[in-house]
mmCIF file of C-alpha atoms and ligand atoms in Angstrom:
data_model
loop_
_atom_site.group_PDB
_atom_site.id
_atom_site.type_symbol
_atom_site.label_atom_id
_atom_site.label_comp_id
_atom_site.label_asym_id
_atom_site.label_seq_id
_atom_site.Cartn_x
_atom_site.Cartn_y
_atom_site.Cartn_z
ATOM 1 C CA MET A 556 -30.600 8.277 0.323
ATOM 2 C CA THR A 557 -32.683 8.287 -2.815
ATOM 3 C CA TYR A 558 -31.016 8.343 -6.158
ATOM 4 C CA GLN A 559 -32.481 9.979 -9.213
ATOM 5 C CA ALA A 560 -31.695 9.494 -12.883
ATOM 6 C CA PRO A 561 -31.007 12.896 -14.470
ATOM 7 C CA ALA A 562 -33.782 14.215 -16.730
ATOM 8 C CA GLU A 563 -31.307 14.674 -19.637
ATOM 9 C CA LEU A 564 -30.481 10.973 -19.508
ATOM 10 C CA VAL A 565 -34.130 9.928 -19.405
ATOM 11 C CA ASP A 566 -34.854 12.273 -22.333
ATOM 12 C CA ALA A 567 -31.866 11.003 -24.313
ATOM 13 C CA LEU A 568 -33.022 7.387 -23.877
ATOM 14 C CA ARG A 569 -36.664 8.210 -24.651
ATOM 15 C CA GLY A 570 -35.666 10.174 -27.770
ATOM 16 C CA ALA A 571 -33.371 7.509 -29.222
ATOM 17 C CA ASN A 572 -34.502 4.499 -31.224
ATOM 18 C CA LYS A 573 -31.370 2.722 -32.418
ATOM 19 C CA ILE A 574 -29.162 2.344 -29.346
ATOM 20 C CA LEU A 575 -25.715 0.762 -28.923
ATOM 21 C CA CYS A 576 -24.995 -0.385 -25.369
ATOM 22 C CA VAL A 577 -21.376 -1.032 -24.480
ATOM 23 C CA SER A 578 -19.412 -1.946 -21.378
ATOM 24 C CA HIS A 579 -15.748 -2.165 -20.528
ATOM 25 C CA ILE A 580 -12.615 -4.171 -21.311
ATOM 26 C CA ASN A 581 -11.809 -6.953 -18.808
ATOM 27 C CA ALA A 582 -15.520 -7.104 -18.103
ATOM 28 C CA ASP A 583 -16.864 -8.211 -14.727
ATOM 29 C CA GLY A 584 -20.318 -9.194 -13.518
ATOM 30 C CA ASP A 585 -21.493 -5.600 -13.216
ATOM 31 C CA ALA A 586 -20.318 -4.873 -16.780
ATOM 32 C CA TYR A 587 -22.240 -7.832 -18.256
ATOM 33 C CA GLY A 588 -25.207 -7.396 -15.915
ATOM 34 C CA SER A 589 -25.663 -3.701 -16.641
ATOM 35 C CA LEU A 590 -25.127 -4.164 -20.394
ATOM 36 C CA LEU A 591 -27.751 -6.894 -20.717
ATOM 37 C CA GLY A 592 -30.057 -5.544 -18.017
ATOM 38 C CA LEU A 593 -30.331 -2.204 -19.823
ATOM 39 C CA MET A 594 -30.769 -3.990 -23.164
ATOM 40 C CA TRP A 595 -33.821 -5.875 -21.850
ATOM 41 C CA MET A 596 -35.160 -2.758 -20.160
ATOM 42 C CA LEU A 597 -34.993 -0.655 -23.307
ATOM 43 C CA ARG A 598 -36.497 -3.428 -25.418
ATOM 44 C CA VAL A 599 -39.551 -3.400 -23.135
ATOM 45 C CA VAL A 600 -40.189 0.165 -24.328
ATOM 46 C CA GLY A 601 -39.631 -0.766 -27.983
ATOM 47 C CA LYS A 602 -36.055 0.397 -28.540
ATOM 48 C CA GLN A 603 -33.772 -1.296 -31.038
ATOM 49 C CA VAL A 604 -30.820 -2.213 -28.817
ATOM 50 C CA THR A 605 -27.466 -3.765 -29.753
ATOM 51 C CA PRO A 606 -25.145 -4.939 -26.921
ATOM 52 C CA ALA A 607 -21.407 -4.843 -27.650
ATOM 53 C CA MET A 608 -18.269 -5.706 -25.690
ATOM 54 C CA PRO A 609 -14.602 -5.088 -26.552
ATOM 55 C CA ASP A 610 -13.583 -8.631 -25.485
ATOM 56 C CA PRO A 611 -15.179 -12.046 -26.122
ATOM 57 C CA VAL A 612 -17.824 -13.042 -23.558
ATOM 58 C CA ILE A 613 -16.231 -15.014 -20.742
ATOM 59 C CA GLN A 614 -17.760 -18.373 -19.961
ATOM 60 C CA GLU A 615 -18.690 -17.453 -16.410
ATOM 61 C CA PHE A 616 -21.319 -14.993 -17.669
ATOM 62 C CA GLU A 617 -22.751 -16.965 -20.580
ATOM 63 C CA PHE A 618 -25.712 -17.885 -18.366
ATOM 64 C CA LEU A 619 -27.006 -14.316 -18.413
ATOM 65 C CA PRO A 620 -30.096 -13.902 -20.584
ATOM 66 C CA GLY A 621 -29.048 -12.264 -23.864
ATOM 67 C CA ALA A 622 -25.308 -13.028 -23.491
ATOM 68 C CA GLY A 623 -25.369 -14.762 -26.886
ATOM 69 C CA GLU A 624 -26.450 -11.506 -28.539
ATOM 70 C CA ILE A 625 -23.347 -9.563 -27.482
ATOM 71 C CA ILE A 626 -21.392 -8.549 -30.580
ATOM 72 C CA PRO A 627 -17.609 -8.002 -30.896
ATOM 73 C CA PRO A 628 -16.046 -4.690 -32.033
ATOM 74 C CA GLN A 629 -15.776 -5.755 -35.695
ATOM 75 C CA ALA A 630 -19.554 -6.308 -35.892
ATOM 76 C CA VAL A 631 -20.426 -2.871 -34.484
ATOM 77 C CA GLY A 632 -22.161 -0.598 -37.000
ATOM 78 C CA ALA A 633 -21.639 3.106 -37.638
ATOM 79 C CA ILE A 634 -25.138 4.508 -37.280
ATOM 80 C CA TYR A 635 -26.799 4.770 -33.876
ATOM 81 C CA ASP A 636 -28.919 7.479 -32.259
ATOM 82 C CA LEU A 637 -27.176 6.992 -28.928
ATOM 83 C CA ILE A 638 -24.291 5.030 -27.418
ATOM 84 C CA VAL A 639 -24.787 4.086 -23.751
ATOM 85 C CA CYS A 640 -21.536 3.432 -21.868
ATOM 86 C CA LEU A 641 -22.076 1.287 -18.780
ATOM 87 C CA ASP A 642 -19.901 0.797 -15.693
ATOM 88 C CA MET A 643 -17.148 2.669 -17.508
ATOM 89 C CA SER A 644 -14.928 5.274 -15.888
ATOM 90 C CA SER A 645 -13.221 6.525 -19.058
ATOM 91 C CA GLN A 646 -13.758 6.439 -22.808
ATOM 92 C CA ASP A 647 -10.734 4.223 -23.578
ATOM 93 C CA ARG A 648 -12.407 1.376 -21.657
ATOM 94 C CA MET A 649 -14.719 0.833 -24.645
ATOM 95 C CA GLY A 650 -11.685 -0.641 -26.429
ATOM 96 C CA ALA A 651 -12.231 -1.118 -30.149
ATOM 97 C CA VAL A 652 -16.043 -0.952 -29.863
ATOM 98 C CA PHE A 653 -15.923 2.832 -30.123
ATOM 99 C CA ASP A 654 -14.308 4.353 -33.195
ATOM 100 C CA PRO A 655 -13.820 8.124 -32.785
ATOM 101 C CA VAL A 656 -14.027 8.615 -36.558
ATOM 102 C CA ARG A 657 -16.912 6.281 -37.448
ATOM 103 C CA HIS A 658 -18.899 7.243 -34.374
ATOM 104 C CA ALA A 659 -18.164 10.982 -34.481
ATOM 105 C CA GLY A 660 -21.242 12.993 -33.615
ATOM 106 C CA ILE A 661 -23.166 10.194 -31.894
ATOM 107 C CA PRO A 662 -24.075 11.292 -28.351
ATOM 108 C CA LEU A 663 -22.611 9.199 -25.520
ATOM 109 C CA ALA A 664 -24.629 8.550 -22.366
ATOM 110 C CA VAL A 665 -22.516 7.459 -19.399
ATOM 111 C CA ILE A 666 -24.058 5.462 -16.536
ATOM 112 C CA ASP A 667 -21.444 4.580 -13.935
ATOM 113 C CA HIS A 668 -20.596 4.364 -10.240
ATOM 114 C CA HIS A 669 -16.796 4.841 -10.306
ATOM 115 C CA VAL A 670 -15.644 7.845 -8.300
ATOM 116 C CA THR A 671 -12.807 8.225 -10.824
ATOM 117 C CA ASN A 672 -15.248 8.697 -13.748
ATOM 118 C CA THR A 673 -13.907 11.281 -16.209
ATOM 119 C CA ARG A 674 -17.433 12.322 -17.336
ATOM 120 C CA PHE A 675 -16.548 11.766 -20.987
ATOM 121 C CA GLY A 676 -20.153 11.532 -22.210
ATOM 122 C CA SER A 677 -22.572 14.096 -23.591
ATOM 123 C CA VAL A 678 -24.808 13.044 -20.683
ATOM 124 C CA ASN A 679 -23.195 11.680 -17.529
ATOM 125 C CA TRP A 680 -24.890 9.955 -14.614
ATOM 126 C CA VAL A 681 -22.300 9.007 -12.031
ATOM 127 C CA GLU A 682 -23.331 7.831 -8.562
ATOM 128 C CA ALA A 683 -20.129 7.090 -6.663
ATOM 129 C CA ASN A 684 -22.113 5.951 -3.620
ATOM 130 C CA CYS A 685 -23.875 3.203 -5.520
ATOM 131 C CA ALA A 686 -22.301 -0.227 -5.102
ATOM 132 C CA ALA A 687 -22.929 -1.246 -8.714
ATOM 133 C CA THR A 688 -24.043 0.197 -12.036
ATOM 134 C CA CYS A 689 -26.783 -2.439 -11.863
ATOM 135 C CA GLN A 690 -28.081 -0.781 -8.695
ATOM 136 C CA MET A 691 -28.399 2.497 -10.650
ATOM 137 C CA LEU A 692 -30.393 0.698 -13.350
ATOM 138 C CA THR A 693 -33.107 -0.237 -10.834
ATOM 139 C CA VAL A 694 -33.532 3.515 -10.321
ATOM 140 C CA LEU A 695 -33.508 4.147 -14.076
ATOM 141 C CA ALA A 696 -36.197 1.517 -14.613
ATOM 142 C CA ASP A 697 -38.526 3.550 -12.389
ATOM 143 C CA ALA A 698 -37.666 6.803 -14.164
ATOM 144 C CA LEU A 699 -38.551 5.165 -17.493
ATOM 145 C CA ASP A 700 -41.648 3.384 -16.070
ATOM 146 C CA ILE A 701 -40.229 0.012 -17.046
ATOM 147 C CA PRO A 702 -41.456 -2.967 -14.986
ATOM 148 C CA ILE A 703 -38.580 -5.232 -13.901
ATOM 149 C CA ASP A 704 -39.194 -8.720 -15.274
ATOM 150 C CA ARG A 705 -37.228 -11.877 -14.483
ATOM 151 C CA GLN A 706 -34.669 -11.421 -17.301
ATOM 152 C CA ILE A 707 -33.871 -7.888 -16.225
ATOM 153 C CA ALA A 708 -33.735 -8.970 -12.574
ATOM 154 C CA VAL A 709 -31.242 -11.804 -13.203
ATOM 155 C CA CYS A 710 -28.887 -9.437 -15.053
ATOM 156 C CA LEU A 711 -29.086 -6.653 -12.472
ATOM 157 C CA LEU A 712 -28.780 -8.892 -9.408
ATOM 158 C CA THR A 713 -25.681 -10.503 -10.947
ATOM 159 C CA GLY A 714 -23.978 -7.108 -11.121
ATOM 160 C CA ILE A 715 -24.892 -6.238 -7.545
ATOM 161 C CA VAL A 716 -23.794 -9.632 -6.185
ATOM 162 C CA THR A 717 -20.444 -9.597 -7.978
ATOM 163 C CA ASP A 718 -19.525 -5.953 -7.278
ATOM 164 C CA THR A 719 -20.375 -6.293 -3.562
ATOM 165 C CA LEU A 720 -18.786 -9.772 -3.276
ATOM 166 C CA CYS A 721 -22.219 -10.917 -2.111
ATOM 167 C CA PHE A 722 -23.053 -7.917 0.087
ATOM 168 C CA ARG A 723 -19.733 -7.865 1.910
ATOM 169 C CA THR A 724 -18.099 -4.640 0.663
ATOM 170 C CA SER A 725 -18.213 -1.464 2.746
ATOM 171 C CA ASN A 726 -20.538 0.200 0.211
ATOM 172 C CA THR A 727 -23.311 -2.366 0.832
ATOM 173 C CA THR A 728 -25.891 0.117 2.131
ATOM 174 C CA PRO A 729 -29.565 -0.511 2.934
ATOM 175 C CA ASP A 730 -30.303 0.854 -0.576
ATOM 176 C CA VAL A 731 -28.227 -1.962 -2.079
ATOM 177 C CA LEU A 732 -30.111 -4.547 -0.053
ATOM 178 C CA GLU A 733 -33.436 -2.996 -1.015
ATOM 179 C CA ALA A 734 -32.526 -3.095 -4.698
ATOM 180 C CA ALA A 735 -31.411 -6.727 -4.352
ATOM 181 C CA MET A 736 -34.580 -7.682 -2.512
ATOM 182 C CA ARG A 737 -36.658 -6.137 -5.251
ATOM 183 C CA LEU A 738 -34.742 -8.040 -7.944
ATOM 184 C CA GLN A 739 -35.112 -11.290 -6.037
ATOM 185 C CA ARG A 740 -38.869 -10.668 -5.744
ATOM 186 C CA ALA A 741 -38.917 -10.119 -9.524
ATOM 187 C CA GLY A 742 -37.644 -13.670 -9.991
ATOM 188 C CA ALA A 743 -33.842 -13.555 -9.832
ATOM 189 C CA GLU A 744 -32.458 -16.465 -7.820
ATOM 190 C CA LEU A 745 -29.765 -15.270 -5.449
ATOM 191 C CA PRO A 746 -28.233 -18.685 -4.594
ATOM 192 C CA ALA A 747 -27.992 -19.638 -8.285
ATOM 193 C CA ILE A 748 -26.277 -16.341 -9.145
ATOM 194 C CA VAL A 749 -23.810 -16.675 -6.248
ATOM 195 C CA GLN A 750 -23.088 -20.246 -7.297
ATOM 196 C CA ARG A 751 -22.408 -19.287 -10.924
ATOM 197 C CA THR A 752 -20.242 -16.257 -10.181
ATOM 198 C CA LEU A 753 -18.504 -16.002 -6.802
ATOM 199 C CA ASN A 754 -18.523 -19.633 -5.686
ATOM 200 C CA ARG A 755 -16.452 -20.993 -8.492
ATOM 201 C CA LEU A 756 -12.803 -21.880 -8.790
ATOM 202 C CA PRO A 757 -11.377 -23.724 -11.791
ATOM 203 C CA PHE A 758 -9.000 -26.467 -10.675
ATOM 204 C CA ASN A 759 -6.298 -24.989 -12.936
ATOM 205 C CA THR A 760 -6.578 -21.721 -11.051
ATOM 206 C CA LEU A 761 -6.166 -23.493 -7.728
ATOM 207 C CA ARG A 762 -3.023 -25.202 -9.040
ATOM 208 C CA LEU A 763 -1.672 -21.860 -10.204
ATOM 209 C CA TRP A 764 -1.939 -20.581 -6.636
ATOM 210 C CA ALA A 765 0.886 -22.905 -5.554
ATOM 211 C CA PRO A 766 3.783 -21.124 -7.325
ATOM 212 C CA VAL A 767 2.146 -17.716 -6.956
ATOM 213 C CA LEU A 768 1.540 -18.010 -3.201
ATOM 214 C CA ALA A 769 5.053 -19.395 -2.712
ATOM 215 C CA ARG A 770 6.236 -15.865 -3.609
ATOM 216 C CA VAL A 771 3.649 -13.888 -1.634
ATOM 217 C CA GLN A 772 5.123 -10.945 0.273
ATOM 218 C CA LEU A 773 4.076 -8.673 3.116
ATOM 219 C CA ARG A 774 5.759 -5.354 3.820
ATOM 220 C CA GLU A 775 4.467 -2.484 5.969
ATOM 221 C CA GLY A 776 0.840 -3.552 5.831
ATOM 222 C CA VAL A 777 0.879 -4.234 2.087
ATOM 223 C CA VAL A 778 0.551 -7.816 0.848
ATOM 224 C CA TRP A 779 1.026 -8.842 -2.764
ATOM 225 C CA ALA A 780 1.413 -11.748 -5.176
ATOM 226 C CA GLY A 781 1.599 -12.119 -8.934
ATOM 227 C CA ALA A 782 1.650 -14.607 -11.791
ATOM 228 C CA THR A 783 3.906 -14.482 -14.835
ATOM 229 C CA ASN A 784 2.500 -14.966 -18.303
ATOM 230 C CA ALA A 785 4.436 -18.243 -18.575
ATOM 231 C CA GLU A 786 2.777 -19.541 -15.401
ATOM 232 C CA LEU A 787 -0.664 -18.551 -16.663
ATOM 233 C CA ASN A 788 -0.064 -20.335 -19.968
ATOM 234 C CA ALA A 789 1.438 -23.420 -18.350
ATOM 235 C CA ALA A 790 -1.557 -23.747 -16.033
ATOM 236 C CA GLY A 791 -3.969 -23.695 -18.973
ATOM 237 C CA HIS A 792 -5.667 -20.846 -17.164
ATOM 238 C CA GLU A 793 -9.159 -20.360 -18.553
ATOM 239 C CA ASP A 794 -9.843 -16.781 -17.484
ATOM 240 C CA ASP A 795 -7.689 -13.870 -16.484
ATOM 241 C CA ASP A 796 -8.743 -13.652 -12.877
ATOM 242 C CA LEU A 797 -6.409 -15.295 -10.368
ATOM 243 C CA ARG A 798 -9.234 -15.092 -7.807
ATOM 244 C CA LEU A 799 -6.689 -14.259 -5.151
ATOM 245 C CA ASN A 800 -8.020 -10.807 -4.272
ATOM 246 C CA SER A 801 -10.312 -11.944 -1.501
ATOM 247 C CA VAL A 802 -7.649 -14.257 -0.088
ATOM 248 C CA LEU A 803 -4.991 -11.526 0.053
ATOM 249 C CA SER A 804 -7.376 -8.815 1.243
ATOM 250 C CA SER A 805 -8.309 -10.972 4.236
ATOM 251 C CA VAL A 806 -4.724 -11.080 5.535
ATOM 252 C CA ASN A 807 -4.829 -9.751 9.116
ATOM 253 C CA GLU A 808 -1.501 -7.927 8.922
ATOM 254 C CA ALA A 809 -2.333 -6.045 5.703
ATOM 255 C CA ASP A 810 -4.356 -2.871 5.092
ATOM 256 C CA MET A 811 -3.826 -3.010 1.328
ATOM 257 C CA SER A 812 -3.340 -5.857 -1.116
ATOM 258 C CA ALA A 813 -2.330 -6.236 -4.731
ATOM 259 C CA VAL A 814 -2.633 -9.059 -7.248
ATOM 260 C CA PHE A 815 -0.525 -8.810 -10.415
ATOM 261 C CA THR A 816 -1.183 -10.720 -13.633
ATOM 262 C CA GLU A 817 1.364 -10.511 -16.435
ATOM 263 C CA LYS A 818 0.009 -10.508 -19.994
ATOM 264 C CA VAL A 819 1.238 -9.816 -23.489
ATOM 265 C CA ASN A 820 -0.392 -6.895 -25.305
ATOM 266 C CA ASP A 821 -1.309 -6.690 -29.018
ATOM 267 C CA ASN A 822 2.212 -5.467 -29.829
ATOM 268 C CA GLY A 823 3.771 -8.480 -28.126
ATOM 269 C CA GLU A 824 5.002 -6.413 -25.182
ATOM 270 C CA PRO A 825 4.585 -7.453 -21.526
ATOM 271 C CA VAL A 826 1.968 -5.592 -19.500
ATOM 272 C CA VAL A 827 0.752 -6.290 -15.988
ATOM 273 C CA GLU A 828 -2.828 -6.064 -14.838
ATOM 274 C CA CYS A 829 -2.881 -4.797 -11.282
ATOM 275 C CA SER A 830 -5.812 -5.339 -8.974
ATOM 276 C CA PHE A 831 -5.867 -3.530 -5.637
ATOM 277 C CA ARG A 832 -7.947 -3.872 -2.467
ATOM 278 C CA ALA A 833 -8.036 -1.749 0.672
ATOM 279 C CA LYS A 834 -9.441 -2.467 4.117
ATOM 280 C CA PRO A 835 -12.157 -0.048 5.331
ATOM 281 C CA GLY A 836 -10.609 3.344 6.077
ATOM 282 C CA PHE A 837 -7.921 2.934 3.402
ATOM 283 C CA ASN A 838 -8.112 3.973 -0.239
ATOM 284 C CA VAL A 839 -6.574 2.363 -3.329
ATOM 285 C CA GLY A 840 -8.688 4.326 -5.825
ATOM 286 C CA ASP A 841 -6.273 7.260 -6.166
ATOM 287 C CA LEU A 842 -3.291 4.949 -6.653
ATOM 288 C CA ALA A 843 -4.965 3.143 -9.562
ATOM 289 C CA PHE A 844 -6.021 6.470 -11.074
ATOM 290 C CA ARG A 845 -2.431 7.783 -10.951
ATOM 291 C CA LEU A 846 -1.313 4.603 -12.725
ATOM 292 C CA GLY A 847 -3.798 5.199 -15.519
ATOM 293 C CA GLY A 848 -6.595 2.992 -14.186
ATOM 294 C CA GLY A 849 -9.616 3.566 -12.026
ATOM 295 C CA GLY A 850 -11.904 2.182 -9.408
ATOM 296 C CA HIS A 851 -13.137 2.854 -5.934
ATOM 297 C CA ALA A 852 -11.599 3.393 -2.493
ATOM 298 C CA PRO A 853 -11.890 -0.300 -1.485
ATOM 299 C CA ALA A 854 -11.128 -1.861 -4.901
ATOM 300 C CA SER A 855 -9.398 -0.599 -8.018
ATOM 301 C CA GLY A 856 -7.209 -1.663 -10.905
ATOM 302 C CA CYS A 857 -4.926 -0.589 -13.720
ATOM 303 C CA THR A 858 -2.703 -1.972 -16.468
ATOM 304 C CA VAL A 859 0.980 -1.009 -16.334
ATOM 305 C CA PRO A 860 3.552 -1.716 -19.091
ATOM 306 C CA GLY A 861 6.502 -3.925 -18.104
ATOM 307 C CA THR A 862 7.285 -7.418 -16.876
ATOM 308 C CA LEU A 863 5.884 -8.774 -13.619
ATOM 309 C CA ASP A 864 9.081 -7.970 -11.681
ATOM 310 C CA GLN A 865 9.393 -4.475 -13.160
ATOM 311 C CA VAL A 866 5.813 -3.544 -12.385
ATOM 312 C CA ILE A 867 5.938 -4.921 -8.821
ATOM 313 C CA GLU A 868 9.141 -2.940 -8.263
ATOM 314 C CA GLN A 869 7.394 0.206 -9.510
ATOM 315 C CA VAL A 870 3.991 -0.183 -7.869
ATOM 316 C CA ILE A 871 4.660 -1.641 -4.401
ATOM 317 C CA PRO A 872 6.780 1.314 -3.154
ATOM 318 C CA MET A 873 3.974 3.649 -4.333
ATOM 319 C CA MET A 874 1.465 1.558 -2.438
ATOM 320 C CA ILE A 875 3.547 1.517 0.751
ATOM 321 C CA GLU A 876 3.997 5.269 0.481
ATOM 322 C CA GLU A 877 0.265 5.710 -0.079
ATOM 323 C CA ARG A 878 -0.534 3.649 3.027
ATOM 324 C CA ARG A 879 1.948 5.671 5.128
ATOM 325 C CA ARG A 880 0.342 8.890 3.957
ATOM 326 C CA GLN A 881 -3.141 7.608 4.755
ATOM 327 C CA LEU A 882 -2.035 6.406 8.232
ATOM 328 C CA ASP A 883 -0.541 9.847 8.914
ATOM 329 C CA ALA A 884 -3.760 11.531 7.856
ATOM 330 C CA MET A 885 -5.697 9.309 10.277
ATOM 331 C CA SER A 886 -3.602 10.123 13.337
HETATM 332 MN MN1 MN B 510 -19.255 -1.894 -11.350
#
């Protein structure tokens, strides 16, 4: 299958000079990779590009070329010709970067691969069959006649590697491999990117697994585990990812898995970040969407108000019900 960037998007990018690029809260490799990859691409054709993120840059992605240029919400200006929203399924995922009053009237261009995308932009390019937003940007580079240099390639390959868990997800099509091959030929080093992103586990995170895995549960093909905010703080946890998703999603007896991380929001109230995975043939995308989040059939997430216990009590029965429904539909 060949993908094509819509003409309205290409025109919007060509016609703009001062461009704000933004990606989502709780950013991952595809968020950083697409943000910085597009920045370098548009600079090749002389655009004035500012990259912004709602949260501080996490250490894991500081190696990406241009990461030091990412500005926080309070440094974002008011006057841009275009705001490009990357890897973002809904407008609220821009966090405080986007101010509906200050930024009123500025067109939004959405480039995303989430099937749950709400198409909130003035121009929307959503390719739910693409494995990463970074994969879409290789297509956009051609539409804009931008040669992919090493900097661009490193950013884009990082997004593809992280979103496909190194070419292991069910959406790793020949197109994904072709895009990756092209980026590697352009100078991106696959082993170095894998080493810096997927193959890393802080010792504090490993230690946190002990109490968390002691409470792991399996019921009707659903496996789950979660960490309280107190446990996260006590462990001196350096990022917010428990890195347990791939462990739980490999459990033979489970078709769906969930990892819960309890946090405290800006109002001092407990909220729980939920991260879901489904085995091929199962879908956790709809569940996350109903809980106010988003994602894809094999992987999705949401943030639910409440303590760890409250949220598990609310979400797990929904998940079990969802799996039953999907099993029924299969038979
Ligand atoms: Mn993505």
